[in-house]
Structure formats: C-alpha cells, structure tokens
Short mmCIF file of C-alpha atoms in Angstrom, two decimals:
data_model
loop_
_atom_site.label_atom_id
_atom_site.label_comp_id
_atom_site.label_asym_id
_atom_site.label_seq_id
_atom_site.Cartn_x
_atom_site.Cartn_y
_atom_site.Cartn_z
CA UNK P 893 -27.13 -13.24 -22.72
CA UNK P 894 -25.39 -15.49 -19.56
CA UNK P 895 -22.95 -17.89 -21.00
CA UNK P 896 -23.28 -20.03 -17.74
CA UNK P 897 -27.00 -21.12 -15.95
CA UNK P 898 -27.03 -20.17 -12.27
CA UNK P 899 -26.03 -23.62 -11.43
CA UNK P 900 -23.47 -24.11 -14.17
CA UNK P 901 -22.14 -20.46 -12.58
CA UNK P 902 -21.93 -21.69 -8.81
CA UNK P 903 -19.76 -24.77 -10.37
CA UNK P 904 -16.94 -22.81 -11.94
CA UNK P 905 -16.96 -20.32 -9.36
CA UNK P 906 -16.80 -22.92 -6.09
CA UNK P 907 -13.36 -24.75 -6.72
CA UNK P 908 -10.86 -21.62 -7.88
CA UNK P 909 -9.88 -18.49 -6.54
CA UNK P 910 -12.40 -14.84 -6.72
CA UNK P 911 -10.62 -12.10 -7.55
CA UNK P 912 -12.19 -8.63 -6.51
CA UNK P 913 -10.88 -6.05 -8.52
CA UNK P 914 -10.41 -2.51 -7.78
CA UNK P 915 -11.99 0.42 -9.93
CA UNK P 916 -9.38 2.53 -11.61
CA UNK P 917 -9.69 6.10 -10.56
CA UNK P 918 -7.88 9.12 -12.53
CA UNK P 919 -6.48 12.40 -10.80
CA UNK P 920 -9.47 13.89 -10.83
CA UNK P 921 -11.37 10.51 -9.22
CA UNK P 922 -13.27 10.15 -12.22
CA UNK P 923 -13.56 6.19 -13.83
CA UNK P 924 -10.58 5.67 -15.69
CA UNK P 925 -12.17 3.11 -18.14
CA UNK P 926 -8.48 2.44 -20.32
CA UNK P 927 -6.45 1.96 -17.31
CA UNK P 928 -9.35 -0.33 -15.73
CA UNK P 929 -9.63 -2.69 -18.92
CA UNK P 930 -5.71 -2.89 -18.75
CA UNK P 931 -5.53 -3.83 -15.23
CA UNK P 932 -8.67 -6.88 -15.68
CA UNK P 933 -6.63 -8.17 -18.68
CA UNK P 934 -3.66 -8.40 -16.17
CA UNK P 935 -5.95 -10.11 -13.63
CA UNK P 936 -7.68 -12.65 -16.46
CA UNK P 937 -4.12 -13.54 -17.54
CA UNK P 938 -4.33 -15.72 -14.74
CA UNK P 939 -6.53 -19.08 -13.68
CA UNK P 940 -8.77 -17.32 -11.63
CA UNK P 941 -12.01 -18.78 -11.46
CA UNK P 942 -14.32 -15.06 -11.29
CA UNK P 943 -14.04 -11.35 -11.07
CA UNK P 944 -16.50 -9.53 -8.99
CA UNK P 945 -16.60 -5.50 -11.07
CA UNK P 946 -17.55 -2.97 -8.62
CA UNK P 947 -17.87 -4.80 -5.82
CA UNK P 948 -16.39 -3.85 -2.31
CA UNK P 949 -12.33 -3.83 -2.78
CA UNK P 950 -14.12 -1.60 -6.37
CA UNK P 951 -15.39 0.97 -4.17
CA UNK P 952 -18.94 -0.20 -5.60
CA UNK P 953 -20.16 2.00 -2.30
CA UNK P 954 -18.53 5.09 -4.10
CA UNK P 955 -19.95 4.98 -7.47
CA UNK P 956 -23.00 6.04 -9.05
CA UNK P 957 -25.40 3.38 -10.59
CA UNK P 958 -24.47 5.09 -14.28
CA UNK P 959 -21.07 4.53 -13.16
CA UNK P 960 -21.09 1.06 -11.70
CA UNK P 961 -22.74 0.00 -14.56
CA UNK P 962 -20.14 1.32 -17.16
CA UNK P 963 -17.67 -0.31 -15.14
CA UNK P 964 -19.43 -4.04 -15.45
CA UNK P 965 -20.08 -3.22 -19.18
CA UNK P 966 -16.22 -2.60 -19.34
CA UNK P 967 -15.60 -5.56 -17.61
CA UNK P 968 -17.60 -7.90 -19.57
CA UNK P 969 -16.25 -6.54 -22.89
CA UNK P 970 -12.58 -6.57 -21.72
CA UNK P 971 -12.58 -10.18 -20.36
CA UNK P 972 -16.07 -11.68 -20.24
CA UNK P 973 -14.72 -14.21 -22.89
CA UNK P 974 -11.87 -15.38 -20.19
CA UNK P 975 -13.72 -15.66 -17.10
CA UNK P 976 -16.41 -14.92 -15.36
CA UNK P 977 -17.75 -11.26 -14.56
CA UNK P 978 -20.33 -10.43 -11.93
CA UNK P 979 -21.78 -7.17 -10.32
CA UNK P 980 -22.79 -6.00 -7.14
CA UNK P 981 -26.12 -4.72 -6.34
CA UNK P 982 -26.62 -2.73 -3.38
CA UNK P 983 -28.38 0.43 -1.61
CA UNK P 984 -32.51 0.19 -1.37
CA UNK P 985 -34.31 -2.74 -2.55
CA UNK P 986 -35.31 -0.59 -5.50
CA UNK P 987 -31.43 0.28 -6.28
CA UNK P 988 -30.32 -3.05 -5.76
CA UNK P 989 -32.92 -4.01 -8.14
CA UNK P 990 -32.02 -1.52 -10.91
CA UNK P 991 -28.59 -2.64 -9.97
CA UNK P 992 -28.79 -6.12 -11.12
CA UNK P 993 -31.00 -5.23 -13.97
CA UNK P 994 -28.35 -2.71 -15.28
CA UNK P 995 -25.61 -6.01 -15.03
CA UNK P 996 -27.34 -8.39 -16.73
CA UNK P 997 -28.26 -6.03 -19.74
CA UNK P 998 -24.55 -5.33 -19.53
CA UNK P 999 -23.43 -9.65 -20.13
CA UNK P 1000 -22.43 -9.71 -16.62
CA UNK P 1001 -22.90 -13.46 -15.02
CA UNK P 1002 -24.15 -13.12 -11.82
CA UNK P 1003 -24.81 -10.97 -8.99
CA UNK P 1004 -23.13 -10.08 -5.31
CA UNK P 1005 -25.95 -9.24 -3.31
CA UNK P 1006 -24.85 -6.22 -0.39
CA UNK P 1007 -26.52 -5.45 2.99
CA UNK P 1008 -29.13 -3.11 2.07
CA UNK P 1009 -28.08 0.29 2.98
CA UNK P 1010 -28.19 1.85 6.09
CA UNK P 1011 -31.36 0.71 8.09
CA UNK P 1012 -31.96 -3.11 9.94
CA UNK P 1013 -33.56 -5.60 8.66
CA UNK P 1014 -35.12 -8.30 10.70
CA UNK P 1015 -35.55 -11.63 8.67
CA UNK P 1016 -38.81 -11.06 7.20
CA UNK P 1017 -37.55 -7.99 5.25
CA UNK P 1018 -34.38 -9.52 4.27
CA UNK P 1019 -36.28 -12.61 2.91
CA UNK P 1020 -38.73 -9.74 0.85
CA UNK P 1021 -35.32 -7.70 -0.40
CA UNK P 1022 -33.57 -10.96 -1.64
CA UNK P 1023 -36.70 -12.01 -3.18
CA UNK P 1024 -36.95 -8.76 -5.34
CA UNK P 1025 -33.59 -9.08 -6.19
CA UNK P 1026 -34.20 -12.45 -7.59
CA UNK P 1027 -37.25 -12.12 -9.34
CA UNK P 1028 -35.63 -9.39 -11.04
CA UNK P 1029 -32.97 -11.01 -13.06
CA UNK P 1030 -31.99 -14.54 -14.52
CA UNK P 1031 -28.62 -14.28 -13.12
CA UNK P 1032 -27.08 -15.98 -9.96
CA UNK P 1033 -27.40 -14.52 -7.71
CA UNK P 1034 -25.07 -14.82 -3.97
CA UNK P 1035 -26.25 -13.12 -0.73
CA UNK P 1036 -23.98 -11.39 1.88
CA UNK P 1037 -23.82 -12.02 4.67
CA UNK P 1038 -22.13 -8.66 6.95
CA UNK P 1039 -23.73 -5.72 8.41
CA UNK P 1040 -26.93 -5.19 8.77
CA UNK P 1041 -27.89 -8.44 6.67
CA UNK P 1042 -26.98 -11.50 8.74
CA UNK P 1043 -28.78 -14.19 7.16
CA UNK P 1044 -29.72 -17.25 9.34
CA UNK P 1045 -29.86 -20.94 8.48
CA UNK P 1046 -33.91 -20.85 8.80
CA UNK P 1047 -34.06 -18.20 6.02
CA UNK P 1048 -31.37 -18.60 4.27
CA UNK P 1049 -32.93 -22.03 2.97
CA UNK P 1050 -36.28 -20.40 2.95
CA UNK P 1051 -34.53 -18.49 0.03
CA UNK P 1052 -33.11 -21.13 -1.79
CA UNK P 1053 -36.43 -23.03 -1.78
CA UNK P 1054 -38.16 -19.99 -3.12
CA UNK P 1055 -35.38 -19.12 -5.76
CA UNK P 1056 -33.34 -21.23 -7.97
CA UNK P 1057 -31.25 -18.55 -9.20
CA UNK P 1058 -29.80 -18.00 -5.55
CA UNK P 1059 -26.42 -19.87 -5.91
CA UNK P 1060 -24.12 -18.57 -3.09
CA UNK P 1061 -24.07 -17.47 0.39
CA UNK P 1062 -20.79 -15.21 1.14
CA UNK P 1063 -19.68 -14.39 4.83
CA UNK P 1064 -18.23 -11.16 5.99
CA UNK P 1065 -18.99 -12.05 9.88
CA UNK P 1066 -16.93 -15.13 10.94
CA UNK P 1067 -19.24 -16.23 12.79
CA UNK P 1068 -17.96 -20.03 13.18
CA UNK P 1069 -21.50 -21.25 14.47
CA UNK P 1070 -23.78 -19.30 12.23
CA UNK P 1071 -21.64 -20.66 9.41
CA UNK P 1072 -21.65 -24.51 10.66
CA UNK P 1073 -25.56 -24.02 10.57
CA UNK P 1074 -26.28 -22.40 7.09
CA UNK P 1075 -23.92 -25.22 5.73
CA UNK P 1076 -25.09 -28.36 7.91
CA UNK P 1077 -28.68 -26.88 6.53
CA UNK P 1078 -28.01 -26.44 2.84
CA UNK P 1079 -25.46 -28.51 2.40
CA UNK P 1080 -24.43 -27.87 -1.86
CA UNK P 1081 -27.50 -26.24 -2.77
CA UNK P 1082 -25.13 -23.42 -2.82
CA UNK P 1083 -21.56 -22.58 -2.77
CA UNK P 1084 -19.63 -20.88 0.09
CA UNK P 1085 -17.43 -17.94 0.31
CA UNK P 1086 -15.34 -16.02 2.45
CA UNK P 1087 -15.69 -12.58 2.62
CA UNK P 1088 -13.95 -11.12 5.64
CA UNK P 1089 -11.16 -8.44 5.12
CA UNK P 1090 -8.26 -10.10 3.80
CA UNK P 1091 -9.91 -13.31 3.30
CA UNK P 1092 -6.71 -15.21 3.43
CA UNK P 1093 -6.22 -15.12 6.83
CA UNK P 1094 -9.17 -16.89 7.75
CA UNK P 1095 -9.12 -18.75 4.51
CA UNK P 1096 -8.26 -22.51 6.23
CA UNK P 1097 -10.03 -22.55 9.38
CA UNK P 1098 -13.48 -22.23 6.88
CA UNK P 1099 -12.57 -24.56 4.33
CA UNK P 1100 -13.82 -27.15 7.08
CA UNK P 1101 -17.11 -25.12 6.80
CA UNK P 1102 -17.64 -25.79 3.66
CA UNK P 1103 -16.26 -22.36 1.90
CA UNK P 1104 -14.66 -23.47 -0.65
CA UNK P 1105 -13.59 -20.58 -1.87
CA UNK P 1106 -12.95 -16.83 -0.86
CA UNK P 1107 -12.51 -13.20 -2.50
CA UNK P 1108 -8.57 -12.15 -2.67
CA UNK P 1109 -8.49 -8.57 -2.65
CA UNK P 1110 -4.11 -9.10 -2.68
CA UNK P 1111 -4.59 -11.06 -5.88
CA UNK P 1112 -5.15 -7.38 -7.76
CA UNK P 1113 -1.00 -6.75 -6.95
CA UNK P 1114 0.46 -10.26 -6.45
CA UNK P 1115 -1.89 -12.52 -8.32
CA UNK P 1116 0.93 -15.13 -8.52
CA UNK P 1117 1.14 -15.47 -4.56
CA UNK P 1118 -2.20 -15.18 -4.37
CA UNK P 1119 -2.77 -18.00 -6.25
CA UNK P 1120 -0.04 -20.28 -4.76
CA UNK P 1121 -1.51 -19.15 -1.33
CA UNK P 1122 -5.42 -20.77 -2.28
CA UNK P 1123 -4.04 -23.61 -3.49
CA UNK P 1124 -2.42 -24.70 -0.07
CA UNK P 1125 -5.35 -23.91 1.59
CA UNK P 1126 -7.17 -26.08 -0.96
CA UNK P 1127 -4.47 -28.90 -0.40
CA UNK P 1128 -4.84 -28.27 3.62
CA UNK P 1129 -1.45 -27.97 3.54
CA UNK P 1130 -1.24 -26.05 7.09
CA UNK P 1131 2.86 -25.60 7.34
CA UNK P 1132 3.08 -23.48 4.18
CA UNK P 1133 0.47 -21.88 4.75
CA UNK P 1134 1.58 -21.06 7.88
CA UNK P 1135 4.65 -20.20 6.34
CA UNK P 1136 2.74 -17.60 3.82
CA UNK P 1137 0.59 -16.00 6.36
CA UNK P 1138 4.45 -15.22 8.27
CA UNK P 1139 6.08 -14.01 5.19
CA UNK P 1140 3.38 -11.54 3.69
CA UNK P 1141 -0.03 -12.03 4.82
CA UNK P 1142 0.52 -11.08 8.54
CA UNK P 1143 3.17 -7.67 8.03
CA UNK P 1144 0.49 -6.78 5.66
CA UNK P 1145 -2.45 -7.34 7.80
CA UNK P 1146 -0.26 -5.05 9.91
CA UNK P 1147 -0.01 -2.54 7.58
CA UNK P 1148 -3.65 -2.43 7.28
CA UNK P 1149 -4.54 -1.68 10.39
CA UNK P 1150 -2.87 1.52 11.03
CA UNK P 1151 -5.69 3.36 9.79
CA UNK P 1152 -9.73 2.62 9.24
CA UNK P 1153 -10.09 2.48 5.65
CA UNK P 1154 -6.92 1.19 4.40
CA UNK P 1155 -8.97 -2.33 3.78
CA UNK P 1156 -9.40 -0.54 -0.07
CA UNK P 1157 -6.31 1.53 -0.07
CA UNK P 1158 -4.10 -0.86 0.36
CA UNK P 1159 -4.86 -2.76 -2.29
CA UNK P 1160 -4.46 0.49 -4.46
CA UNK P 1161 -1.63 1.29 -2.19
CA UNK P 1162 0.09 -2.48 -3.88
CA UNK P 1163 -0.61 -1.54 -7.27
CA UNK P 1164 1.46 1.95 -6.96
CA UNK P 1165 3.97 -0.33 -5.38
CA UNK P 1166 4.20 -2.71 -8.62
CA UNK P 1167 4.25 0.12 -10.96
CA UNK P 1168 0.32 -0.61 -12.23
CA UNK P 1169 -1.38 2.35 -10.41
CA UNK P 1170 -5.28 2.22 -10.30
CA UNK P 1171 -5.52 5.88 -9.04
CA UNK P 1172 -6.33 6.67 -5.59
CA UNK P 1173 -9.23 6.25 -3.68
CA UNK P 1174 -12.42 8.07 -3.12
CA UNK P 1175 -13.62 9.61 -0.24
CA UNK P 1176 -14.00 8.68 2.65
CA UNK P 1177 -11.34 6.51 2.14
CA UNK P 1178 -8.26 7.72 2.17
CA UNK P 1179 -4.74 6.48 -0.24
CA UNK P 1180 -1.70 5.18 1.95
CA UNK P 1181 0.31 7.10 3.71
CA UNK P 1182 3.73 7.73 2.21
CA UNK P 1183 5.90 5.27 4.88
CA UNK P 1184 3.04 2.89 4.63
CA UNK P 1185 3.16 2.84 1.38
CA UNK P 1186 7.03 2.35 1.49
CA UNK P 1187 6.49 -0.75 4.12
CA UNK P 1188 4.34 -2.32 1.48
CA UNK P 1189 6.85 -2.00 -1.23
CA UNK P 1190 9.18 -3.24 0.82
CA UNK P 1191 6.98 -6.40 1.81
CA UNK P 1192 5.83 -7.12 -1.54
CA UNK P 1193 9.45 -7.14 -2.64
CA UNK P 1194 9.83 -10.72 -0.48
CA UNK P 1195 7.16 -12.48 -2.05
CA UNK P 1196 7.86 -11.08 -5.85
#
C-alpha cells in the first residue's frame, strides 16, 4: 500500500534532488541483491528527495521483468521507510503494464514511464499506451519524454485531463521550445524533470522551464557534491555553479564521451573508484576502460 497519493508523491519529489541508482551486478552479471541493499542504504543516508530502482542509470533495459521486480521489492524493503522508491515500466504496452503492476504489489511509490520499445509512435498511440499504463495502477505515474516517445503540449495535457494519477513529465530531449510549451500549457498540474545524460549540466538553463528538479546519476559515487551541486542550481547561484561544472562536471562529461555506452559505466566506473563496487555492467554496455577508469579516480579525488 502507497504511503504518498499521486499528488502528495509529485510534492516531495518536485523540490529535492532524484537519485537514480545503479543495479548491483556480481561476477557472473547476475543481481547481487546484498551488495544492492548496501549501496541504497548509502544513497538514503542522504536528503534525497526519491530513488528511481531499475530505471535507466539501473540498466532497467538489461533486466528481466522477474528481475526488475526483485530489485524494486529490494528497494522498497531496504529503504522504502526513508524515501521514496519508484519503478520503471517499459518495453510493449502489455510489459509496461505488467511492469507497473509488478511495482506496486512490490510497495513501490510511483512509476517512470519509458519510450515504448523499439517501434514509433505517433500521438494517438502514445496517448492509448500511457492510458493503459495508468489505468493499470494507483501509483504516479511520470512520462518520458526521449526516443521514440516525444510527447507534445496538445497531448501531454490531453493525458493529464484523462488521468489524475499522471504526476510528472521528465525530458530526455532538450528541446528548449517543446519544453516552454508543455510547461506554459500545464503549468503545476505536474512536476518537471530533467532527464538528459548527466543532468547536471543542463540542470540551470531548465530550472527557468519550470524543472524543478532532475535525476543525478553522479549522486550514486559523490552524493555529497551532488547534493551541494542541486542546491546552487536551486539558489540560481550561476558563479558556483559555474565553478562546479569546471571542477568535476565538465572533465567528467569528458570522460564520458570517449566511448558510446559509458553514460551507465561510468557511474559503475565511480563506485570502483570509491571503493563501493556495484559490479560491472551488462552487455552491450561495456565497464571503463582501465586509464579511464584511472582519470575518474583521479577527478573524483578533487571534489572528495
């Protein structure tokens, strides 16, 4: 049973930071369920305001739907009392469906809606897959917006008219225009989030957009800095964050784009670096390479 309404949800979730924890993997890539408790008790130590279980920095697109279920049901019992914890649905309507079913038997709190997989979707069908998402749980549910799920203003509020448990509308595109227009049209009949890879970067330009908020992948490694570095944004204190981006967010950015991939493996890549390994990744990703991995210990090492 929800502790939180949708609405009461969208509150506590709109005014802190989202962390986006990654799934702990053993040597064999198999769900390492001890070592992924420990690491979300590290994460709820902190004031974060949610934590998304197998969602994209989880490699949600790599597990099962037995396993991405155990993994919320993990979640929830580890730290549902502290904060928080919602799932991802994703894959066909039906999936998605099961998905979000399978979370809400498991305690979790809301739901991440993903681009359905594979095929496009013209606005018709992605009004019909949200829909069946919806009418399928209780929960809160928050739509994506990336891929081949771009959501416009006209149907976004066609949604939120239609469904009171839709609570959120997350952006993976960056599209400044297409953002201005889903806000200026729904205004807070839902929260905003950024979504784009590394989310700080782009984290101050779209608080005047009305996002509010944003998912920190870095906050699984250096949840401190991570912290420190929403709250300027939330102050609009431009000159440190300026500062921040220089120091770390930048040399890691540049890190992360030596190979396709790393968006995930480098976040696992920081957690070998702190001594708190999650495992590696799962193809088709593929872990750090070693001197990357030694240029991200090094960089963490400034801002620890």
């Amino acid at each position: 049973m929800a502790k939180y309404t949708p609405q009461e949800l969208a509150n506590v979730l709109k005014d802190g930071l989202l962390s986006f924890p990654v799934t702990s993997f053993d040597a064999e890539l198999q769900f390492d369920e001890e070592n992924y408790r420990k690491h979300l008790a590290w994460q709820a130590s902190f004031p974060v305001a949610g934590l998304f279980a197998a969602g994209g920095t989880g490699e949600g697109f790599s597990l099962t739907p037995a396993e991405s279920e155990r993994v919320v049901r993990a979640a929830v019992e580890e730290v549902g009392g502290l904060v928080p914890v919602l799932a991802s649905a994703g894959g066909s309507t039906a999936q998605a469906v099961e998905n979000a079913r399978a979370a809400e038997a498991a305690g979790a709190e809301g739901i991440l809606l993903l681009p359905p997989y594979l095929t496009e979707a013209d606005q018709g069908g992605l009004i019909e897959h949200v829909s069946a998402i919806c009418r399928s749980t209780s929960l809160g549910v928050i739509i994506y917006n990336r891929a081949n799920a771009i959501y416009k203003d006209t149907t976004v509020a066609t949604l939120a008219d239609r469904h009171e448990n839709l609570i959120g509308f997350k952006d993976g595109v960056g599209d400044l225009e297409h953002d201005a227009r889903v806000y200026a049209k729904l205004g807070d009949r839902l929260f905003y989030l950024g979504g784009l890879p590394t989310a700080e970067t782009f984290a101050l330009p779209l608080l005047q957009l009305g996002m509010s908020t944003y998912s920190s992948a870095m906050y699984n490694f250096v949840p401190q800095f991570a912290l420190d570095f929403y709250q300027d944004v939330r102050n609009q204190d431009r000159v440190a964050v300026n500062q921040k981006l220089n120091q770390f967010v930048i040399p890691y950015l540049d890190i992360r784009d030596r190979v396709k991939g790393y968006s995930v493996s480098i976040v696992k890549g920081g957690l070998d670096a702190i001594g708190r390994s999650a495992g590696g990744v799962r193809p088709p990703l593929q872990n750090l390479a070693p001197q990357d991995l030694a240029d991200l210990k090094s960089l963490i090492a400034t801002v620890s």
